[in-house]
Short mmCIF file of C-alpha atoms and ligand atoms in Angstrom, two decimals:
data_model
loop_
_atom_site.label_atom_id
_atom_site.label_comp_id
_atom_site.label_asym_id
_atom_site.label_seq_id
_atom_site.Cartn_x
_atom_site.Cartn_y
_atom_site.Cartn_z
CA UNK I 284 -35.32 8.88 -48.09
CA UNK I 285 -34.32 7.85 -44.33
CA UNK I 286 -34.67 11.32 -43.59
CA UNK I 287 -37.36 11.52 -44.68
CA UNK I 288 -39.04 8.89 -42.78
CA UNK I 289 -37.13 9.92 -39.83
CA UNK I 290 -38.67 13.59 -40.04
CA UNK I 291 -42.19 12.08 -40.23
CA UNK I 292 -41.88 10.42 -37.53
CA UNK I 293 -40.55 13.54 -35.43
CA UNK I 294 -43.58 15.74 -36.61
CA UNK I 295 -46.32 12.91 -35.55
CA UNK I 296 -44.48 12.47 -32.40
CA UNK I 297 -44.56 15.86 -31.12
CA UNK I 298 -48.10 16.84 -32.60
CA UNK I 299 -49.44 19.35 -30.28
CA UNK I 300 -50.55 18.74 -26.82
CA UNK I 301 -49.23 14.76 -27.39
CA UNK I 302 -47.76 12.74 -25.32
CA UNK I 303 -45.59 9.56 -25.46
CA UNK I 304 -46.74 6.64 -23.34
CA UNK I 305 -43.36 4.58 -22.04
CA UNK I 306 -44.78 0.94 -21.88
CA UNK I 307 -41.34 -0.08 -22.19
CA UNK I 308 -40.51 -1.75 -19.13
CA UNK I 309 -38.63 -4.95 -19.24
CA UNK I 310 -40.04 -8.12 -17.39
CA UNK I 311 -38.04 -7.90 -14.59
CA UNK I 312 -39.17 -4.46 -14.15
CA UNK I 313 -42.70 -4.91 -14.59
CA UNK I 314 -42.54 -7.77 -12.41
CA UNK I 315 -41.22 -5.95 -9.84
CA UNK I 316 -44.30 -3.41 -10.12
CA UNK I 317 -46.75 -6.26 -10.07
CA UNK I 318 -45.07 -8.27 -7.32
CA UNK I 319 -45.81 -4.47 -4.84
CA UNK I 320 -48.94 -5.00 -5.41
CA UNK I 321 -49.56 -8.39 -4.96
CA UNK I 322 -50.44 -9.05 -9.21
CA UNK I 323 -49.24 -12.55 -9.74
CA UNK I 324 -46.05 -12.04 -12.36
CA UNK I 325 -47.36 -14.10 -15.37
CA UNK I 326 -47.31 -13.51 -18.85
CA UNK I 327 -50.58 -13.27 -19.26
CA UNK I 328 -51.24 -10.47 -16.46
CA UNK I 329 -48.61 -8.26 -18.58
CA UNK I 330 -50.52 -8.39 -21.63
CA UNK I 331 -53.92 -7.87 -20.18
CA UNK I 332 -52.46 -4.78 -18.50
CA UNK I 333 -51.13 -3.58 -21.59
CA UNK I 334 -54.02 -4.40 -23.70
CA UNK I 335 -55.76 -2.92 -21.05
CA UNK I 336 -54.08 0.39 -21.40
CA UNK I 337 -53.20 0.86 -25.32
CA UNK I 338 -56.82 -0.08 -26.46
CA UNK I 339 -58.11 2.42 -24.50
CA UNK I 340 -60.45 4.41 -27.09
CA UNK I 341 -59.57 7.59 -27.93
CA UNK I 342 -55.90 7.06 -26.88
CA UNK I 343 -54.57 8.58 -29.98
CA UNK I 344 -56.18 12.14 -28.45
CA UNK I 345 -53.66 12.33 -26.15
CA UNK I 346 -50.78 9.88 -27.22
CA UNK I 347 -48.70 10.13 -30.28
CA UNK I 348 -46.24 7.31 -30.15
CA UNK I 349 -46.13 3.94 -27.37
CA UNK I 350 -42.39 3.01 -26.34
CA UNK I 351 -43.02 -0.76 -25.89
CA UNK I 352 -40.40 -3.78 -24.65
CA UNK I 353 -39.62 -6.51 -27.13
CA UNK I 354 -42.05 -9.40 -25.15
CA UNK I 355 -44.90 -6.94 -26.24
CA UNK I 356 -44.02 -5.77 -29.46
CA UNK I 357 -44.19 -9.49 -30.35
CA UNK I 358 -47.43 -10.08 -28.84
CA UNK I 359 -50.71 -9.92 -30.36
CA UNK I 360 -53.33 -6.99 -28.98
CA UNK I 361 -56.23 -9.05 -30.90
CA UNK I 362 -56.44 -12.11 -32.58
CA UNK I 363 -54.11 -11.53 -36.00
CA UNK I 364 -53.20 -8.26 -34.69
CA UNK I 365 -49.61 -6.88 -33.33
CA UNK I 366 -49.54 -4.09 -30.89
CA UNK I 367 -47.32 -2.46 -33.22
CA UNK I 368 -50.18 -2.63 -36.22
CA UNK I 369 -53.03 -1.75 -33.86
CA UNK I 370 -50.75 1.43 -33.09
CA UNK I 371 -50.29 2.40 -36.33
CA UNK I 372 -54.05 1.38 -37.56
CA UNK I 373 -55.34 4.28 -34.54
CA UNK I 374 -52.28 6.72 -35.50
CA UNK I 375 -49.99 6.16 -32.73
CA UNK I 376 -46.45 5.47 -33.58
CA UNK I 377 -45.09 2.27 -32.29
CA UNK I 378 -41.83 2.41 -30.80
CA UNK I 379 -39.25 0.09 -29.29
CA UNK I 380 -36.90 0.09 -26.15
CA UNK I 381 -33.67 -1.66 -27.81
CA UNK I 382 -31.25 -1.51 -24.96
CA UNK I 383 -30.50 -4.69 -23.01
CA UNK I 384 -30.98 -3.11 -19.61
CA UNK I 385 -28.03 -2.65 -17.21
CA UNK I 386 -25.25 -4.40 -16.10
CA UNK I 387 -22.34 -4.25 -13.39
CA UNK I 388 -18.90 -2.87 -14.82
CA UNK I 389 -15.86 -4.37 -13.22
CA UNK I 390 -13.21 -1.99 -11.38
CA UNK I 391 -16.39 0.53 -10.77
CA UNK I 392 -18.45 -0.88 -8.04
CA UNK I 393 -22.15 -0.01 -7.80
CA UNK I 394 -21.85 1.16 -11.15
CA UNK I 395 -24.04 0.50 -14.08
CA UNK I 396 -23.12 0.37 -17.99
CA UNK I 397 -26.80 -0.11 -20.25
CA UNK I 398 -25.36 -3.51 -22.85
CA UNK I 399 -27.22 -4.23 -26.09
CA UNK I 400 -24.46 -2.68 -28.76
CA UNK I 401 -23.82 -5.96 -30.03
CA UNK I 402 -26.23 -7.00 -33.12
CA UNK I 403 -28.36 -4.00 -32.88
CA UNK I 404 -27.62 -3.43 -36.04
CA UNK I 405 -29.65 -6.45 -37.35
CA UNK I 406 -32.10 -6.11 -34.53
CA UNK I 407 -32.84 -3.01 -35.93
CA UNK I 408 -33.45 -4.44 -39.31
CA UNK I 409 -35.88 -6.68 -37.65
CA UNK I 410 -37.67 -4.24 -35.31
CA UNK I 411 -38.25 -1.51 -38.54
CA UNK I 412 -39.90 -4.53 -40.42
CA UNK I 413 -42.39 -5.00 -37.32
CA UNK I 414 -43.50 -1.58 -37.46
CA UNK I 415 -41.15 0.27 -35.40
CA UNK I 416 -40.50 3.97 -36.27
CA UNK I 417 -38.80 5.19 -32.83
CA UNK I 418 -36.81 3.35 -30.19
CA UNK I 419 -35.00 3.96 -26.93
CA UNK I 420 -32.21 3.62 -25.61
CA UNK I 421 -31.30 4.49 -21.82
CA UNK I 422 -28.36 4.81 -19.80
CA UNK I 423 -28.40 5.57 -15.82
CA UNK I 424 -26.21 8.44 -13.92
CA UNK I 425 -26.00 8.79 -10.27
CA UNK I 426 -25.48 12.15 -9.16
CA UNK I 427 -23.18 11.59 -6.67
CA UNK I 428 -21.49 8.56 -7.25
CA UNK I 429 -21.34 8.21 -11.44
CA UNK I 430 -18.07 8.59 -12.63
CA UNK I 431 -17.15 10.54 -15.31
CA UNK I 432 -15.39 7.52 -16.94
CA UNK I 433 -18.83 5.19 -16.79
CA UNK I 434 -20.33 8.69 -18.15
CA UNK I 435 -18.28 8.94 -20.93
CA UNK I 436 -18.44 5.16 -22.05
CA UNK I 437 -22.49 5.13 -21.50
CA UNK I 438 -22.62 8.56 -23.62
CA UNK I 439 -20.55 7.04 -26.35
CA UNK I 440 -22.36 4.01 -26.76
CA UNK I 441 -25.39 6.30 -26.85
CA UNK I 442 -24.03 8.03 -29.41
CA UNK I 443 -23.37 4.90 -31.74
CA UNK I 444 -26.81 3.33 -30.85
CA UNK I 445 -28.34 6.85 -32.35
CA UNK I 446 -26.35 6.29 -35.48
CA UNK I 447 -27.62 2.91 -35.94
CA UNK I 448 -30.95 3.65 -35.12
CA UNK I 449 -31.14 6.29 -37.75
CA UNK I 450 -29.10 4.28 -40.44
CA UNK I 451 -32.22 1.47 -40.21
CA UNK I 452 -34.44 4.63 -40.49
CA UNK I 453 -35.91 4.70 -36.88
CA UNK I 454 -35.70 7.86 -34.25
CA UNK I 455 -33.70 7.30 -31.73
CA UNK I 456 -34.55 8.93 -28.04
CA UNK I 457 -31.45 9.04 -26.45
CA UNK I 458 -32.41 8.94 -22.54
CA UNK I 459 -29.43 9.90 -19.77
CA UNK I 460 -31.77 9.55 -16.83
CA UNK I 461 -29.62 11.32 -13.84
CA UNK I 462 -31.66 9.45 -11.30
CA UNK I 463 -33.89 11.30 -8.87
CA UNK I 464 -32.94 8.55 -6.35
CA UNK I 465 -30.11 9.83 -3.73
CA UNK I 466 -29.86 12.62 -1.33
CA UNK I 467 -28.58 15.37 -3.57
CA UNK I 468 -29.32 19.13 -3.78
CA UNK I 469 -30.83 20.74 -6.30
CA UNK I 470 -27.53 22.34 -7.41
CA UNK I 471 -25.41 19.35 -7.43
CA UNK I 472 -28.02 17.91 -9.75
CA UNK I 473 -28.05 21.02 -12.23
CA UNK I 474 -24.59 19.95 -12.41
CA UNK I 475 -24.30 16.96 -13.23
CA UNK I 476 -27.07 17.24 -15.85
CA UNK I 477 -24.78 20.12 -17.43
CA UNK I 478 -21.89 17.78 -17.51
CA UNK I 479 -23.77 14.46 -18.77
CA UNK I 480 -26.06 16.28 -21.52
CA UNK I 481 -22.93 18.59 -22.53
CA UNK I 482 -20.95 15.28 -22.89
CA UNK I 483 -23.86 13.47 -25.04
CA UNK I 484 -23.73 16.01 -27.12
CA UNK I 485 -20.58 16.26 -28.15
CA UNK I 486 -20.25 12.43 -28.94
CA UNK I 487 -23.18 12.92 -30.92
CA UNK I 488 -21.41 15.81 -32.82
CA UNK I 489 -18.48 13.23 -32.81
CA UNK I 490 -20.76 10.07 -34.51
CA UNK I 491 -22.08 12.43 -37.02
CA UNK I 492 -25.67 11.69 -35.41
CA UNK I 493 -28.14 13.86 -37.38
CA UNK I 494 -29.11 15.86 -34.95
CA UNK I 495 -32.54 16.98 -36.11
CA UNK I 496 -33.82 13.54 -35.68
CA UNK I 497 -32.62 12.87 -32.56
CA UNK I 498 -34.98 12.83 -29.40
CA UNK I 499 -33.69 13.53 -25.98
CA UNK I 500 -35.39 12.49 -22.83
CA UNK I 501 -34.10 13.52 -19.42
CA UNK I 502 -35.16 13.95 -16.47
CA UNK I 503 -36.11 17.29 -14.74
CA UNK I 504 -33.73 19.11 -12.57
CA UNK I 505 -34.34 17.93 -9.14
CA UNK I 506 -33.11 17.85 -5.40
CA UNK I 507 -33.09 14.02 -4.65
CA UNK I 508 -35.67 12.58 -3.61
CA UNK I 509 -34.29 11.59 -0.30
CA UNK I 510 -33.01 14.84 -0.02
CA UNK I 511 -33.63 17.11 3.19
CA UNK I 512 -34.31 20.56 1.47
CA UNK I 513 -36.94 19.78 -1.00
CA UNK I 514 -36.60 22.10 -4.26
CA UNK I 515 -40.04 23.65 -5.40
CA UNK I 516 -41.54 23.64 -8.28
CA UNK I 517 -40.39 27.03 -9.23
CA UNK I 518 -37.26 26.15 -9.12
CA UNK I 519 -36.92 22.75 -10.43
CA UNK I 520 -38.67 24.32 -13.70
CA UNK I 521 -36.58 27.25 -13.46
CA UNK I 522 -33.25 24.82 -13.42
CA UNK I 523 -34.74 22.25 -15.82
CA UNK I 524 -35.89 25.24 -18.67
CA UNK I 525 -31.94 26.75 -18.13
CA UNK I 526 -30.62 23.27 -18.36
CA UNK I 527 -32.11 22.98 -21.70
CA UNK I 528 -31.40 26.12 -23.20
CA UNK I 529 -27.86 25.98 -22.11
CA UNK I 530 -27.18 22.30 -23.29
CA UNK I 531 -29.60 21.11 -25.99
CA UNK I 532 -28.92 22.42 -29.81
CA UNK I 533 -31.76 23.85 -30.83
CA UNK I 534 -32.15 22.17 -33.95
CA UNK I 535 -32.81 18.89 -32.10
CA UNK I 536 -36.07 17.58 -33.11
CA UNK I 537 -37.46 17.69 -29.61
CA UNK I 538 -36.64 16.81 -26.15
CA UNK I 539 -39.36 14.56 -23.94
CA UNK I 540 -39.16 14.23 -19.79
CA UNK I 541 -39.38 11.58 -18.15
CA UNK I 542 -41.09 10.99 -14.86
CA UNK I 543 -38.32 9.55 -13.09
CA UNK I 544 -40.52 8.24 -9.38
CA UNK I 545 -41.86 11.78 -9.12
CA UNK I 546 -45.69 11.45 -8.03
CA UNK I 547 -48.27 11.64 -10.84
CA UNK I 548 -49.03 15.11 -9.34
CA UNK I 549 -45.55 16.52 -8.98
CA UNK I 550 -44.99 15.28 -12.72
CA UNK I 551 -47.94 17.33 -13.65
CA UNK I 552 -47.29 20.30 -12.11
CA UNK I 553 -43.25 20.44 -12.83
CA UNK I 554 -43.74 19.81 -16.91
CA UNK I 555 -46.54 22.57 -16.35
CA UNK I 556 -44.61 24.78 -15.05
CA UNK I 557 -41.50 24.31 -17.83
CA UNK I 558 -44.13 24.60 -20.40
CA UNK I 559 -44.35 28.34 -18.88
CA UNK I 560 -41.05 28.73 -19.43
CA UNK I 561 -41.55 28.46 -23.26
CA UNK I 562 -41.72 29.09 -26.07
CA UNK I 563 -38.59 26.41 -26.69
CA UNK I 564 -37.27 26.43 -29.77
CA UNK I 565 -37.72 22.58 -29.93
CA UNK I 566 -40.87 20.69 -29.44
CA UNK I 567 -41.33 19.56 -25.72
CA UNK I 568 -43.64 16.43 -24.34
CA UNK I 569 -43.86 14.00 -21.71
CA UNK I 570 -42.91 10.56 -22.02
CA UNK I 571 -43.85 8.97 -19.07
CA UNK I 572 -43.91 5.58 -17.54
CA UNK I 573 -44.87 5.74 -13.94
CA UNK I 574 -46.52 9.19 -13.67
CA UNK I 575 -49.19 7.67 -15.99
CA UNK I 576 -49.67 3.85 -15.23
CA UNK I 577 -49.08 3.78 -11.19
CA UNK I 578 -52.79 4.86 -10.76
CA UNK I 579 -53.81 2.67 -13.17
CA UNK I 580 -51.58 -0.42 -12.11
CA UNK I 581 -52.96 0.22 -8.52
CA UNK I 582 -57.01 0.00 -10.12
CA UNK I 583 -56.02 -2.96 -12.16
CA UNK I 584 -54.43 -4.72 -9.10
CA UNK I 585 -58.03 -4.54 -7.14
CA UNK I 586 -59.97 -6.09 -10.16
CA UNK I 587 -58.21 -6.76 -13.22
CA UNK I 588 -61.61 -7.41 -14.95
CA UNK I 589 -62.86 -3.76 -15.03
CA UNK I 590 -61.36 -2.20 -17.67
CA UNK I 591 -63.77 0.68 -17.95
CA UNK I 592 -62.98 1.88 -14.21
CA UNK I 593 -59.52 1.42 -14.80
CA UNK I 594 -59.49 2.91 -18.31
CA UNK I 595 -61.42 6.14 -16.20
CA UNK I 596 -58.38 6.80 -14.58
CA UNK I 597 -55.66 6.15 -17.08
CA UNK I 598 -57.58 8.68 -19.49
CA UNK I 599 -58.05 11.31 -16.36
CA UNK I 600 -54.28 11.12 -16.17
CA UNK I 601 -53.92 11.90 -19.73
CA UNK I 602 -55.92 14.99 -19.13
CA UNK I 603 -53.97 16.31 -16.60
CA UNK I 604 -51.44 16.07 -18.59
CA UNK I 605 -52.43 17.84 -21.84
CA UNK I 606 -53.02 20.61 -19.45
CA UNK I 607 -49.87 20.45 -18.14
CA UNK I 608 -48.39 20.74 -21.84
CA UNK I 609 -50.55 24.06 -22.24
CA UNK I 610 -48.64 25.10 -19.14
CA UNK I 611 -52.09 25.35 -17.43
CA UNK I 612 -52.11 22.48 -14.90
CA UNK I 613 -52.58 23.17 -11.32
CA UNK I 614 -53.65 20.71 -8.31
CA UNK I 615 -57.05 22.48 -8.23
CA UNK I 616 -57.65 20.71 -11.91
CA UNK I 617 -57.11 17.44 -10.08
CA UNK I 618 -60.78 15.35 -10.03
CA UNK I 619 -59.37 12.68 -7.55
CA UNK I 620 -59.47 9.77 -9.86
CA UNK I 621 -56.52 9.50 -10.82
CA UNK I 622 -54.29 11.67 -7.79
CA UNK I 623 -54.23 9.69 -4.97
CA UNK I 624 -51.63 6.13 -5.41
CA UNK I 625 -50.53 4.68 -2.13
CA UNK I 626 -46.97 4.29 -3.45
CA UNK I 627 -44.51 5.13 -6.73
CA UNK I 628 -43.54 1.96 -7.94
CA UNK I 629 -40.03 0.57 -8.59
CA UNK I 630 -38.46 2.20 -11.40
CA UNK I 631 -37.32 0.47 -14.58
CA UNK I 632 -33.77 -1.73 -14.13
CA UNK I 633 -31.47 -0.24 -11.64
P1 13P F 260 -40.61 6.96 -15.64
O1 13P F 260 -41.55 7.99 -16.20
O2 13P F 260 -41.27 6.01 -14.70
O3 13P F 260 -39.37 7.56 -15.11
O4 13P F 260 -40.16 6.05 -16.85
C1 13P F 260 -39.80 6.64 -18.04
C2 13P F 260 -38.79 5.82 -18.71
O5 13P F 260 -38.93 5.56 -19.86
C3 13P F 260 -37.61 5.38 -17.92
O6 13P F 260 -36.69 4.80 -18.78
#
């Protein structure tokens, strides 16, 4: 019966040429986004930008599930109406970010351990009764300084969040982001990926996580972004389709990217160019946070108040996108909307 539900979920999630919005950010991180571009940091500017971007019409053409933070998930989209019913009333699957965001570990300085293991199992209960049918979960890795020890406890409790999750009957993405962030090569990147996902893997296998309903999201193989030898996109989808099919089981029910501070552009073009790697024998989408919303934060911050301009964008984004997923994206398809942002934003708790 749970697997049931749990396989539903997995098929409407990856539907073909889908995406999965991540509107997950917490309100420290959102904050953060606002405060670079001068959006006062209220409660009420948080909701109109997410109203502002899930009740965008025709939303459900190019997004199959919404990852959303708990302050949203228990706000109302409409008068008597959750985000997480609107969602399901459009067919888009409402999901949840359930971690607790990051927090110092002592004896490992400058390292981060995600918290939220603690009563998940009744926050769970909770969350499935609001609507949710897929939640996330996301730990951080450095790839030069994470130590294998933080690597191994993160990757554990990974593993026993997934169980949970799919004991309440909700999908859980399990998300190692190896952070783009540093000055690392390309190489020592591929690395560390192998080690982390080959190590997440195995605890999973240890937990008795049913695989098949499991969603991984990772980042793409990549030299740092501070880096001084810039990888191409050849390569990074080159590294990032071997990564997979040297580390993921294949019976996983599908693996999603994130975006991870690359430029909406960059994001485009790398997934498209993975995509032309395939076929996979799992399901593959995006699940993006900034690569979709920094245009759109950057319209809303000049005049919150015109949603159809800034709805333009958000859905021009989502079309470069789906084209991506066909593995047919290139920078000539760009129409300008939606290309140019002055800066990535802040990423979600460091
Ligand atoms: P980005 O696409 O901005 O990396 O965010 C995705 C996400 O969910 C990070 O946890």
């Amino acid at each position: 019966m749970k697997s049931e539900i749990l396989q539903n979920t997995i098929q409407k999630l990856f539907a073909t040429d889908k995406g999965i919005l991540a509107a997950d950010e917490s309100v420290m991180s959102i904050n953060k986004r606002f405060e670079a571009l001068n959006i006062p940091q209220t409660i009420e500017n948080r909701l109109a930008f997410r109203k502002t971007l899930i009740a965008t019409p025709e939303l459900h053409n190019y997004i199959s599930g919404v990852i959303f933070h708990d302050e949203t998930f228990r706000q109302k989209i409409e008068a008597g109406k959750t985000f997480a019913q609107y969602c399901e009333e459009n067919n888009i699957i409402p999901g949840i970010k359930v971690d607790e965001g990051l927090a110092d570990f002592p004896n490992f300085p400058g390292e981060k351990v995600t918290m939220g293991i603690d009563g998940l199992r009744k926050r769970f209960e909770e969350y499935f009764t609001l609507g949710a049918r897929f939640c996330k979960w996301r730990m951080v890795v450095d790839v030069k300084t994470s130590t294998d020890e933080i690597i191994e406890l993160n990757s554990r409790n990974l593993a026993i969040y997934a169980a949970l999750a799919q004991g309440a009957g909700v999908v859980p993405i399990i998300e190692p982001e190896v952070m783009y962030d540093g000055d690392h090569t390309l190489d020592e990147c591929r690395e560390k990926m192998s080690f982390v996902l080959t190590h997440l893997f195995g605890d999973l296998a240890l937990y008795r996580v049913d695989i098949k309903n499991v969603i991984l999201k990772t980042a793409m193989t990549l030299s740092g972004k501070q880096s001084l030898v810039k990888a191409g996109s050849d390569d990074i989808a080159n590294d990032t389709s071997h990564i997979l099919l040297s580390t993921v089981p294949e019976n996983i029910g599908g693996v999603v990217f994130l975006s991870g501070g690359q430029t909406p552009t960059e994001a485009s073009l790398n997934l498209s160019k993975i995509m032309q790697h395939g076929p996979y024998k799992f399901p593959i989408t995006y699940s993006y946070s900034r690569a979709l919303q920094d245009p759109v934060l950057e319209a809303f911050s000049k005049n919150t108040a015109d949603t159809e301009g800034i709805r333009k964008i958000f859905i021009d984004r989502l079309n470069m996108n789906t084209l991506a997923l066909e593995g047919k994206y290139t920078l000539e398809n760009e129409t300008g909307l939606s290309s140019h942002i002055d800066n990535v934003t802040h990423s979600q708790d460091l």
